[in-house]
PDB file of C-alpha atoms (C1' of nucleotides) in Angstrom:
ATOM      1  CA  MET A  23     102.304 112.413  76.731  1.00 42.00           C
ATOM      2  CA  GLY A  24      99.150 114.063  75.464  1.00 41.00           C
ATOM      3  CA  ARG A  25      98.600 116.261  72.505  1.00 43.00           C
ATOM      4  CA  GLN A  26     100.193 119.588  71.879  1.00 46.00           C
ATOM      5  CA  PRO A  27      98.382 122.654  73.196  1.00 44.00           C
ATOM      6  CA  CYS A  28      95.804 124.319  70.979  1.00 48.00           C
ATOM      7  CA  CYS A  29      97.562 127.662  71.113  1.00 51.00           C
ATOM      8  CA  ASP A  30      99.923 129.511  73.401  1.00 50.00           C
ATOM      9  CA  ARG A  31      97.408 132.360  73.883  1.00 56.00           C
ATOM     10  CA  VAL A  32     100.315 134.837  73.965  1.00 60.00           C
ATOM     11  CA  GLY A  33      99.857 137.724  71.549  1.00 72.00           C
ATOM     12  CA  LEU A  34      96.568 136.397  70.269  1.00 83.00           C
ATOM     13  CA  LYS A  35      93.984 138.861  69.070  1.00 86.00           C
ATOM     14  CA  ARG A  36      90.463 138.865  70.491  1.00 86.00           C
ATOM     15  CA  GLY A  37      87.215 140.671  69.848  1.00 88.00           C
ATOM     16  CA  PRO A  38      85.441 141.406  66.580  1.00 91.00           C
ATOM     17  CA  TRP A  39      86.956 140.108  63.373  1.00 93.00           C
ATOM     18  CA  THR A  40      88.210 142.527  60.756  1.00 92.00           C
ATOM     19  CA  ILE A  41      87.610 142.296  57.008  1.00 91.00           C
ATOM     20  CA  GLU A  42      91.245 141.334  56.487  1.00 92.00           C
ATOM     21  CA  GLU A  43      91.024 138.511  58.997  1.00 93.00           C
ATOM     22  CA  ASP A  44      87.854 137.183  57.410  1.00 93.00           C
ATOM     23  CA  HIS A  45      89.496 137.417  54.031  1.00 92.00           C
ATOM     24  CA  LYS A  46      92.526 135.463  55.194  1.00 93.00           C
ATOM     25  CA  LEU A  47      90.480 132.741  56.837  1.00 93.00           C
ATOM     26  CA  VAL A  48      88.056 132.241  53.955  1.00 92.00           C
ATOM     27  CA  HIS A  49      90.861 132.321  51.425  1.00 92.00           C
ATOM     28  CA  PHE A  50      92.863 129.767  53.356  1.00 92.00           C
ATOM     29  CA  ILE A  51      89.975 127.359  53.905  1.00 92.00           C
ATOM     30  CA  LEU A  52      88.781 127.582  50.323  1.00 90.00           C
ATOM     31  CA  ASN A  53      92.274 126.738  49.164  1.00 89.00           C
ATOM     32  CA  ASN A  54      93.251 124.160  51.737  1.00 89.00           C
ATOM     33  CA  GLY A  55      90.144 122.856  53.421  1.00 89.00           C
ATOM     34  CA  ILE A  56      89.835 122.211  57.133  1.00 87.00           C
ATOM     35  CA  GLN A  57      92.269 119.680  58.531  1.00 83.00           C
ATOM     36  CA  CYS A  58      93.232 120.868  61.990  1.00 89.00           C
ATOM     37  CA  TRP A  59      91.849 124.030  63.538  1.00 91.00           C
ATOM     38  CA  ARG A  60      94.921 124.436  65.713  1.00 88.00           C
ATOM     39  CA  THR A  61      97.187 124.892  62.710  1.00 90.00           C
ATOM     40  CA  ILE A  62      94.839 127.030  60.623  1.00 92.00           C
ATOM     41  CA  PRO A  63      95.544 130.422  62.231  1.00 91.00           C
ATOM     42  CA  LYS A  64      99.274 129.973  61.903  1.00 88.00           C
ATOM     43  CA  LEU A  65      99.112 128.804  58.300  1.00 91.00           C
ATOM     44  CA  ALA A  66      96.565 131.473  57.385  1.00 92.00           C
ATOM     45  CA  GLY A  67      98.623 134.208  59.017  1.00 91.00           C
ATOM     46  CA  LEU A  68      96.096 135.006  61.710  1.00 91.00           C
ATOM     47  CA  GLN A  69      96.751 136.077  65.282  1.00 90.00           C
ATOM     48  CA  ARG A  70      93.765 134.076  66.524  1.00 91.00           C
ATOM     49  CA  CYS A  71      93.353 130.782  68.293  1.00 90.00           C
ATOM     50  CA  GLY A  72      91.977 127.831  66.352  1.00 91.00           C
ATOM     51  CA  LYS A  73      88.835 127.804  68.362  1.00 91.00           C
ATOM     52  CA  SER A  74      88.085 131.388  67.418  1.00 92.00           C
ATOM     53  CA  CYS A  75      88.706 130.598  63.734  1.00 93.00           C
ATOM     54  CA  ARG A  76      86.391 127.609  63.898  1.00 92.00           C
ATOM     55  CA  LEU A  77      83.641 129.691  65.473  1.00 92.00           C
ATOM     56  CA  ARG A  78      84.019 132.471  62.948  1.00 93.00           C
ATOM     57  CA  TRP A  79      83.882 130.042  60.040  1.00 93.00           C
ATOM     58  CA  ILE A  80      80.934 128.021  61.332  1.00 92.00           C
ATOM     59  CA  ASN A  81      78.815 130.929  62.485  1.00 91.00           C
ATOM     60  CA  TYR A  82      79.635 133.516  59.899  1.00 92.00           C
ATOM     61  CA  LEU A  83      81.845 132.707  56.936  1.00 92.00           C
ATOM     62  CA  ARG A  84      80.632 129.311  55.694  1.00 88.00           C
ATOM     63  CA  PRO A  85      79.335 129.760  52.140  1.00 87.00           C
ATOM     64  CA  ASP A  86      76.260 127.635  52.775  1.00 86.00           C
ATOM     65  CA  LEU A  87      74.930 129.891  55.520  1.00 88.00           C
ATOM     66  CA  LYS A  88      71.462 131.270  55.049  1.00 85.00           C
ATOM     67  CA  ARG A  89      71.038 134.973  55.701  1.00 77.00           C
ATOM     68  CA  GLY A  90      68.000 136.849  56.816  1.00 82.00           C
ATOM     69  CA  ALA A  91      65.460 136.535  59.563  1.00 84.00           C
ATOM     70  CA  LEU A  92      63.948 133.232  60.507  1.00 87.00           C
ATOM     71  CA  SER A  93      60.518 132.699  58.997  1.00 87.00           C
ATOM     72  CA  GLU A  94      57.440 131.961  61.064  1.00 87.00           C
ATOM     73  CA  ALA A  95      57.494 128.383  59.853  1.00 88.00           C
ATOM     74  CA  GLU A  96      61.076 128.015  61.020  1.00 90.00           C
ATOM     75  CA  GLU A  97      60.188 129.601  64.336  1.00 91.00           C
ATOM     76  CA  ASP A  98      57.335 127.150  64.801  1.00 91.00           C
ATOM     77  CA  GLN A  99      59.619 124.267  64.055  1.00 92.00           C
ATOM     78  CA  ILE A 100      62.209 125.538  66.526  1.00 93.00           C
ATOM     79  CA  ILE A 101      59.571 125.571  69.240  1.00 93.00           C
ATOM     80  CA  GLU A 102      58.518 122.040  68.412  1.00 91.00           C
ATOM     81  CA  LEU A 103      62.091 120.794  68.334  1.00 92.00           C
ATOM     82  CA  HIS A 104      62.897 122.555  71.575  1.00 92.00           C
ATOM     83  CA  ALA A 105      59.986 120.763  73.208  1.00 91.00           C
ATOM     84  CA  ARG A 106      61.579 117.492  72.119  1.00 89.00           C
ATOM     85  CA  PHE A 107      65.276 118.161  72.591  1.00 90.00           C
ATOM     86  CA  GLY A 108      65.498 120.982  75.134  1.00 90.00           C
ATOM     87  CA  ASN A 109      68.516 123.297  74.873  1.00 90.00           C
ATOM     88  CA  ARG A 110      70.392 121.003  72.525  1.00 92.00           C
ATOM     89  CA  TRP A 111      70.929 123.740  70.003  1.00 93.00           C
ATOM     90  CA  SER A 112      73.227 121.864  67.688  1.00 91.00           C
ATOM     91  CA  LYS A 113      70.662 119.090  67.449  1.00 91.00           C
ATOM     92  CA  ILE A 114      67.929 121.602  66.698  1.00 93.00           C
ATOM     93  CA  ALA A 115      70.130 123.454  64.210  1.00 92.00           C
ATOM     94  CA  SER A 116      70.756 120.223  62.316  1.00 92.00           C
ATOM     95  CA  HIS A 117      67.134 120.421  61.167  1.00 92.00           C
ATOM     96  CA  PHE A 118      67.762 123.798  59.541  1.00 92.00           C
ATOM     97  CA  PRO A 119      70.349 123.647  56.762  1.00 89.00           C
ATOM     98  CA  GLY A 120      72.262 126.896  56.601  1.00 90.00           C
ATOM     99  CA  ARG A 121      71.344 127.972  60.104  1.00 93.00           C
ATOM    100  CA  THR A 122      73.768 127.806  63.014  1.00 92.00           C
ATOM    101  CA  ASP A 123      73.176 126.638  66.545  1.00 91.00           C
ATOM    102  CA  ASN A 124      74.302 130.058  67.763  1.00 92.00           C
ATOM    103  CA  GLU A 125      71.772 131.806  65.555  1.00 93.00           C
ATOM    104  CA  ILE A 126      68.937 129.590  66.734  1.00 93.00           C
ATOM    105  CA  LYS A 127      70.013 129.901  70.347  1.00 92.00           C
ATOM    106  CA  ASN A 128      70.093 133.688  70.069  1.00 92.00           C
ATOM    107  CA  HIS A 129      66.715 133.748  68.372  1.00 93.00           C
ATOM    108  CA  TRP A 130      65.274 131.562  71.089  1.00 92.00           C
ATOM    109  CA  ASN A 131      66.686 133.637  73.922  1.00 90.00           C
ATOM    110  CA  THR A 132      65.782 137.031  72.495  1.00 90.00           C
ATOM    111  CA  ARG A 133      62.459 136.426  70.798  1.00 90.00           C
ATOM    112  CA  ILE A 134      60.781 133.070  71.098  1.00 92.00           C
ATOM    113  CA  LYS A 135      61.196 132.855  74.860  1.00 89.00           C
ATOM    114  CA  LYS A 136      59.594 136.269  75.219  1.00 86.00           C
ATOM    115  CA  LYS A 137      56.806 135.351  72.859  1.00 87.00           C
ATOM    116  CA  LEU A 138      55.977 132.186  74.768  1.00 88.00           C
ATOM    117  CA  LYS A 139      56.003 133.991  78.106  1.00 83.00           C
ATOM    118  CA  GLN A 140      53.632 136.617  76.708  1.00 81.00           C
ATOM    119  CA  VAL A 141      51.044 133.937  76.077  1.00 82.00           C
ATOM    120  CA  GLY A 142      51.683 132.261  79.407  1.00 84.00           C
ATOM    121  CA  ILE A 143      53.731 129.300  78.240  1.00 86.00           C
ATOM    122  CA  ASP A 144      56.805 128.296  80.161  1.00 85.00           C
ATOM    123  CA  PRO A 145      59.625 128.156  77.605  1.00 86.00           C
ATOM    124  CA  LEU A 146      61.367 125.528  79.691  1.00 84.00           C
ATOM    125  CA  THR A 147      58.564 123.038  80.061  1.00 86.00           C
ATOM    126  CA  HIS A 148      56.390 124.182  77.146  1.00 87.00           C
ATOM    127  CA  LYS A 149      53.398 124.015  79.432  1.00 84.00           C
ATOM    128  CA  PRO A 150      51.030 126.813  80.498  1.00 84.00           C
ATOM    129  CA  ILE A 151      52.485 128.784  83.409  1.00 74.00           C
ATOM    130  CA  ASP A 152      49.065 129.325  84.941  1.00 68.00           C
ATOM    131  CA  GLN A 153      46.775 126.468  84.027  1.00 55.00           C
ATOM    132  CA  GLU A 154      43.639 128.099  85.422  1.00 39.00           C
ATOM    133  CA  LYS A 155      44.172 131.340  83.608  1.00 50.00           C
ATOM    134  CA  TYR A 156      44.442 129.513  80.343  1.00 46.00           C
ATOM    135  CA  GLN A 157      41.297 127.552  80.904  1.00 45.00           C
ATOM    136  CA  GLN A 158      39.438 130.866  81.202  1.00 42.00           C
ATOM    137  CA  GLU A 159      41.060 132.713  78.367  1.00 41.00           C
ATOM    138  CA  PRO A 160      40.154 131.883  74.813  1.00 39.00           C
ATOM    139  CA  ASP A 161      42.741 130.295  72.565  1.00 38.00           C
ATOM    140  CA  ASP A 162      42.560 133.083  70.010  1.00 36.00           C
ATOM    141  CA  THR A 163      45.152 135.061  71.989  1.00 38.00           C
ATOM    142  CA  ILE A 164      47.564 132.347  71.121  1.00 39.00           C
ATOM    143  CA  MET A 165      46.336 132.068  67.569  1.00 38.00           C
ATOM    144  CA  GLU A 166      47.145 135.711  66.959  1.00 41.00           C
ATOM    145  CA  LEU A 167      50.773 135.115  67.770  1.00 45.00           C
ATOM    146  CA  ASN A 168      51.174 132.344  65.222  1.00 49.00           C
ATOM    147  CA  LEU A 169      52.222 129.702  67.649  1.00 55.00           C
ATOM    148  CA  PRO A 170      52.492 126.116  66.479  1.00 56.00           C
ATOM    149  CA  ASN A 171      49.333 124.088  66.422  1.00 54.00           C
ATOM    150  CA  HIS A 172      50.171 122.028  69.453  1.00 52.00           C
ATOM    151  CA  TYR A 173      49.899 125.168  71.609  1.00 58.00           C
ATOM    152  CA  LYS A 174      46.486 125.929  70.229  1.00 49.00           C
ATOM    153  CA  THR A 175      45.024 122.787  71.748  1.00 41.00           C
ATOM    154  CA  GLU A 176      44.093 122.655  75.376  1.00 36.00           C
ATOM    155  CA  THR A 177      46.575 120.051  76.495  1.00 35.00           C
ATOM    156  CA  TYR A 178      50.156 119.624  75.553  1.00 37.00           C
ATOM    157  CA  ASP A 179      50.880 116.300  73.916  1.00 40.00           C
ATOM    158  CA  LYS A 180      53.638 114.566  75.867  1.00 36.00           C
ATOM    159  CA  SER A 181      54.501 112.415  72.903  1.00 38.00           C
ATOM    160  CA  ASN A 182      56.207 115.426  71.377  1.00 41.00           C
ATOM    161  CA  GLU A 183      59.048 114.889  73.782  1.00 37.00           C
ATOM    162  CA  ALA A 184      59.777 111.387  72.617  1.00 37.00           C
ATOM    163  CA  GLU A 185      63.243 111.127  71.138  1.00 38.00           C
ATOM    164  CA  ASN A 186      62.162 108.353  68.823  1.00 38.00           C
ATOM    165  CA  CYS A 187      59.895 110.631  66.838  1.00 35.00           C
ATOM    166  CA  THR A 188      60.455 110.476  63.129  1.00 36.00           C
ATOM    167  CA  GLU A 189      63.161 112.949  62.245  1.00 38.00           C
ATOM    168  CA  ASN A 190      61.225 114.959  59.726  1.00 37.00           C
ATOM    169  CA  ALA A 191      63.208 116.293  56.876  1.00 33.00           C
ATOM    170  CA  THR A 192      62.913 120.024  57.215  1.00 34.00           C
ATOM    171  CA  ASP A 193      60.700 121.595  54.640  1.00 33.00           C
ATOM    172  CA  PHE A 194      63.068 124.453  54.402  1.00 31.00           C
ATOM    173  CA  SER A 195      62.623 127.476  52.264  1.00 31.00           C
ATOM    174  CA  VAL A 196      64.384 130.767  52.029  1.00 32.00           C
ATOM    175  CA  SER A 197      62.573 133.521  53.824  1.00 33.00           C
ATOM    176  CA  ASN A 198      60.619 135.282  51.115  1.00 33.00           C
ATOM    177  CA  ASN A 199      59.885 138.095  53.520  1.00 36.00           C
ATOM    178  CA  ALA A 200      63.538 138.958  53.836  1.00 32.00           C
ATOM    179  CA  TYR A 201      63.884 139.388  50.092  1.00 31.00           C
ATOM    180  CA  HIS A 202      60.651 141.266  49.871  1.00 34.00           C
ATOM    181  CA  ASN A 203      61.757 143.628  52.617  1.00 35.00           C
ATOM    182  CA  MET A 204      65.065 144.229  50.925  1.00 33.00           C
ATOM    183  CA  LEU A 205      63.360 145.103  47.682  1.00 30.00           C
ATOM    184  CA  SER A 206      60.770 147.333  49.247  1.00 34.00           C
ATOM    185  CA  GLU A 207      63.459 149.323  51.008  1.00 34.00           C
ATOM    186  CA  ASN A 208      65.174 150.775  47.940  1.00 34.00           C
ATOM    187  CA  PHE A 209      67.326 147.738  47.572  1.00 33.00           C
ATOM    188  CA  ASP A 210      70.090 148.275  45.042  1.00 36.00           C
ATOM    189  CA  VAL A 211      69.850 145.369  42.596  1.00 35.00           C
ATOM    190  CA  ASP A 212      72.986 146.391  40.712  1.00 38.00           C
ATOM    191  CA  LEU A 213      74.986 146.412  43.862  1.00 35.00           C
ATOM    192  CA  TRP A 214      73.522 143.069  44.834  1.00 35.00           C
ATOM    193  CA  ASN A 215      74.472 141.511  41.522  1.00 36.00           C
ATOM    194  CA  LYS A 216      77.920 142.993  41.739  1.00 35.00           C
ATOM    195  CA  SER A 217      78.467 141.670  45.209  1.00 35.00           C
ATOM    196  CA  CYS A 218      77.224 138.242  44.134  1.00 33.00           C
ATOM    197  CA  LYS A 219      80.041 138.201  41.636  1.00 34.00           C
ATOM    198  CA  THR A 220      82.532 138.712  44.401  1.00 33.00           C
ATOM    199  CA  MET A 221      81.123 135.857  46.418  1.00 34.00           C
ATOM    200  CA  SER A 222      79.313 138.039  48.887  1.00 34.00           C
ATOM    201  CA  ASN A 223      77.336 135.026  50.004  1.00 34.00           C
ATOM    202  CA  CYS A 224      80.313 134.040  52.084  1.00 34.00           C
ATOM    203  CA  TYR A 225      80.440 137.378  53.658  1.00 37.00           C
ATOM    204  CA  SER A 226      79.212 139.189  56.655  1.00 36.00           C
ATOM    205  CA  PRO A 227      76.200 141.467  56.212  1.00 34.00           C
ATOM    206  CA  THR A 228      78.067 143.972  58.339  1.00 34.00           C
ATOM    207  CA  LEU A 229      80.636 144.450  55.618  1.00 34.00           C
ATOM    208  CA  SER A 230      80.779 147.975  54.367  1.00 33.00           C
ATOM    209  CA  LEU A 231      80.090 148.451  50.687  1.00 32.00           C
ATOM    210  CA  GLU A 232      83.539 149.848  50.101  1.00 33.00           C
ATOM    211  CA  ALA A 233      85.077 146.863  51.782  1.00 35.00           C
ATOM    212  CA  GLU A 234      82.984 144.502  49.732  1.00 36.00           C
ATOM    213  CA  GLU A 235      84.295 146.117  46.586  1.00 34.00           C
ATOM    214  CA  SER A 236      87.779 145.092  47.532  1.00 35.00           C
ATOM    215  CA  ILE A 237      87.044 141.413  47.983  1.00 34.00           C
ATOM    216  CA  LYS A 238      88.204 139.697  44.863  1.00 34.00           C
ATOM    217  CA  PHE A 239      88.730 136.056  45.750  1.00 33.00           C
ATOM    218  CA  SER A 240      86.277 134.197  43.589  1.00 33.00           C
ATOM    219  CA  THR A 241      85.433 130.558  44.127  1.00 32.00           C
ATOM    220  CA  VAL A 242      86.716 129.754  40.637  1.00 29.00           C
ATOM    221  CA  SER A 243      90.123 131.146  41.331  1.00 32.00           C
ATOM    222  CA  ALA A 244      90.137 129.393  44.673  1.00 32.00           C
ATOM    223  CA  VAL A 245      89.775 126.060  42.918  1.00 31.00           C
ATOM    224  CA  THR A 246      92.443 126.726  40.373  1.00 29.00           C
ATOM    225  CA  GLU A 247      94.943 128.458  42.554  1.00 32.00           C
ATOM    226  CA  SER A 248      97.907 126.472  43.785  1.00 32.00           C
ATOM    227  CA  SER A 249      97.366 124.908  47.168  1.00 33.00           C
ATOM    228  CA  SER A 250     100.763 125.006  48.734  1.00 34.00           C
ATOM    229  CA  ASN A 251      99.926 123.024  51.846  1.00 36.00           C
ATOM    230  CA  ILE A 252      98.270 120.020  50.264  1.00 34.00           C
ATOM    231  CA  ALA A 253     100.511 117.079  49.803  1.00 36.00           C
ATOM    232  CA  PRO A 254      99.261 113.559  48.898  1.00 36.00           C
ATOM    233  CA  ALA A 255      97.505 112.987  45.598  1.00 40.00           C
ATOM    234  CA  GLU A 256      94.551 111.181  47.162  1.00 38.00           C
ATOM    235  CA  GLU A 257      93.947 114.158  49.394  1.00 37.00           C
ATOM    236  CA  GLN A 258      93.781 116.318  46.306  1.00 40.00           C
ATOM    237  CA  ASP A 259      90.714 114.394  45.180  1.00 42.00           C
ATOM    238  CA  SER A 260      88.861 114.775  48.420  1.00 40.00           C
ATOM    239  CA  LEU A 261      89.852 118.397  48.601  1.00 39.00           C
ATOM    240  CA  GLN A 262      88.645 118.915  45.058  1.00 43.00           C
ATOM    241  CA  GLN A 263      85.340 117.294  46.004  1.00 45.00           C
ATOM    242  CA  TRP A 264      85.086 119.521  49.014  1.00 44.00           C
ATOM    243  CA  MET A 265      85.865 122.590  46.931  1.00 44.00           C
ATOM    244  CA  ASP A 266      83.307 121.511  44.345  1.00 46.00           C
ATOM    245  CA  SER A 267      80.645 121.103  46.987  1.00 47.00           C
ATOM    246  CA  ILE A 268      81.404 124.529  48.430  1.00 47.00           C
ATOM    247  CA  PHE A 269      81.311 126.020  44.967  1.00 46.00           C
ATOM    248  CA  SER A 270      78.085 124.321  43.954  1.00 48.00           C
ATOM    249  CA  CYS A 271      76.568 125.341  47.249  1.00 48.00           C
ATOM    250  CA  ALA A 272      77.483 128.969  46.598  1.00 47.00           C
ATOM    251  CA  VAL A 273      76.095 128.731  43.076  1.00 43.00           C
ATOM    252  CA  ASN A 274      72.854 127.173  44.307  1.00 48.00           C
ATOM    253  CA  GLN A 275      72.453 129.937  46.839  1.00 47.00           C
ATOM    254  CA  LEU A 276      73.121 132.519  44.172  1.00 43.00           C
ATOM    255  CA  GLU A 277      70.484 130.951  41.897  1.00 44.00           C
ATOM    256  CA  GLU A 278      68.036 130.893  44.764  1.00 45.00           C
ATOM    257  CA  ASP A 279      68.750 134.547  45.511  1.00 44.00           C
ATOM    258  CA  LEU A 280      68.282 135.562  41.881  1.00 41.00           C
ATOM    259  CA  PHE A 281      65.047 133.582  41.678  1.00 41.00           C
ATOM    260  CA  PHE A 282      63.530 135.610  44.490  1.00 40.00           C
ATOM    261  CA  LEU A 283      64.910 138.831  43.135  1.00 41.00           C
ATOM    262  CA  ARG A 284      63.175 138.214  39.814  1.00 42.00           C
ATOM    263  CA  LYS A 285      60.005 137.089  41.558  1.00 40.00           C
ATOM    264  CA  TYR A 286      59.631 140.147  43.713  1.00 38.00           C
ATOM    265  CA  ASN A 287      61.199 142.794  41.553  1.00 36.00           C
TER     266      ASN A 287
ATOM    267  C1'  DA B  26      69.143 167.006  70.672  1.00 75.71           C
ATOM    268  C1'  DA B  27      70.664 164.478  74.552  1.00 75.71           C
ATOM    269  C1'  DG B  28      70.390 160.983  77.834  1.00 75.71           C
ATOM    270  C1'  DT B  29      68.749 156.473  79.120  1.00 75.71           C
ATOM    271  C1'  DA B  30      66.807 151.925  78.492  1.00 75.71           C
ATOM    272  C1'  DT B  31      66.285 147.949  75.867  1.00 75.71           C
ATOM    273  C1'  DC B  32      67.265 144.819  72.206  1.00 75.71           C
ATOM    274  C1'  DC B  33      70.169 141.968  69.589  1.00 75.71           C
ATOM    275  C1'  DC B  34      73.911 139.074  68.288  1.00 75.71           C
ATOM    276  C1'  DA B  35      78.912 138.052  67.652  1.00 75.71           C
ATOM    277  C1'  DA B  36      82.269 136.330  70.368  1.00 75.71           C
ATOM    278  C1'  DC B  37      84.098 134.483  74.483  1.00 75.71           C
ATOM    279  C1'  DC B  38      84.199 131.145  78.423  1.00 75.71           C
ATOM    280  C1'  DG B  39      84.298 126.890  80.464  1.00 75.71           C
ATOM    281  C1'  DC B  40      82.801 122.205  80.510  1.00 75.71           C
ATOM    282  C1'  DC B  41      82.862 117.518  78.622  1.00 75.71           C
ATOM    283  C1'  DG B  42      83.486 113.406  75.699  1.00 75.71           C
ATOM    284  C1'  DA B  43      86.687 111.630  72.451  1.00 75.71           C
ATOM    285  C1'  DT B  44      91.169 110.647  71.448  1.00 75.71           C
ATOM    286  C1'  DA B  45      96.328 111.064  70.581  1.00 75.71           C
ATOM    287  C1'  DG B  46     100.448 109.856  72.533  1.00 75.71           C
TER     288       DG B  46
ATOM    289  C1'  DT C  12      95.950 102.773  81.449  1.00 75.71           C
ATOM    290  C1'  DC C  13      96.741 107.456  82.179  1.00 75.71           C
ATOM    291  C1'  DT C  14      97.302 112.216  80.988  1.00 75.71           C
ATOM    292  C1'  DA C  15      96.546 116.231  78.450  1.00 75.71           C
ATOM    293  C1'  DT C  16      94.547 118.378  74.385  1.00 75.71           C
ATOM    294  C1'  DC C  17      91.106 118.898  70.691  1.00 75.71           C
ATOM    295  C1'  DG C  18      86.758 119.843  69.012  1.00 75.71           C
ATOM    296  C1'  DG C  19      82.133 120.658  69.949  1.00 75.71           C
ATOM    297  C1'  DC C  20      78.663 122.375  72.771  1.00 75.71           C
ATOM    298  C1'  DG C  21      75.648 125.412  75.717  1.00 75.71           C
ATOM    299  C1'  DG C  22      75.723 129.482  78.712  1.00 75.71           C
ATOM    300  C1'  DT C  23      76.945 134.132  79.146  1.00 75.71           C
ATOM    301  C1'  DT C  24      78.320 138.785  78.100  1.00 75.71           C
ATOM    302  C1'  DG C  25      80.047 143.243  75.876  1.00 75.71           C
ATOM    303  C1'  DG C  26      78.905 146.640  73.146  1.00 75.71           C
ATOM    304  C1'  DG C  27      76.707 148.536  68.980  1.00 75.71           C
ATOM    305  C1'  DA C  28      72.068 149.650  67.257  1.00 75.71           C
ATOM    306  C1'  DT C  29      67.624 151.136  68.074  1.00 75.71           C
ATOM    307  C1'  DA C  30      63.698 152.846  70.744  1.00 75.71           C
ATOM    308  C1'  DC C  31      61.999 155.635  74.149  1.00 75.71           C
ATOM    309  C1'  DT C  32      61.694 159.715  77.301  1.00 75.71           C
TER     310       DT C  32
END
DNA sequence: AAGTATCCCAACCGCCGATAG
DNA sequence: TCTATCGGCGGTTGGGATACT
């Protein structure tokens, strides 16, 4: 026979995740890693299906997620990649470390699509909707909207669609604007520092401040705490490596955050 | 201030290829 | 080889937040 079902769906919770649920999931994964999504909710004490846990982790709780709005450079790159790959969001997202396919998809559907239509470019084909109109109108309309260079030329270069294009390593940088905006809007540096200490990088920006105060699971304690569900010794090593990478990732992000705080403060 | 429209995004749905049994 | 599930993906939507009248 085939595999066992993912979940029995009976009594499973749906809808928005609560702080407690997030806490349980993050705590469990930091301690045990990800082996089988189907078993995670049961072992973590969650009334959710594995699929829902996976989605929540990937799109929201992963420590290496980048927060903040997408920069113009990122937006430009999304447009270029979309011209090459179409709606293959996971493929596009792979060029943006710390960004999720869902985030990029949402950004495309809510903003970029609109922006392209405004300047008469079909977001599906990446070609001018009305060729004649665009031969009459000057390119500076497009320039004003900061579109990628290949839209500023008269003809669209078909070679952009070629799959065999060199896979450029993304010149990725944290959105300075986001940090600048935070600081210019009476951003509370003390609170920020405090929340960094409680691993807020893993956490949802929708968390209330009070709730954030109560989150005490640090990455250090996660490494040292007993991991009841890990058995073989060789798995301990790989788990330790995984934990180390998560931890170093969180530390790197923290350093990056502090760098920009100092720079713009 | 209240009602309505629009925007935004987290989460769900359903499909599909890979794979366990 | 076949069947059924898992994991991953893209499309869609519900509802909170914000803007507008």
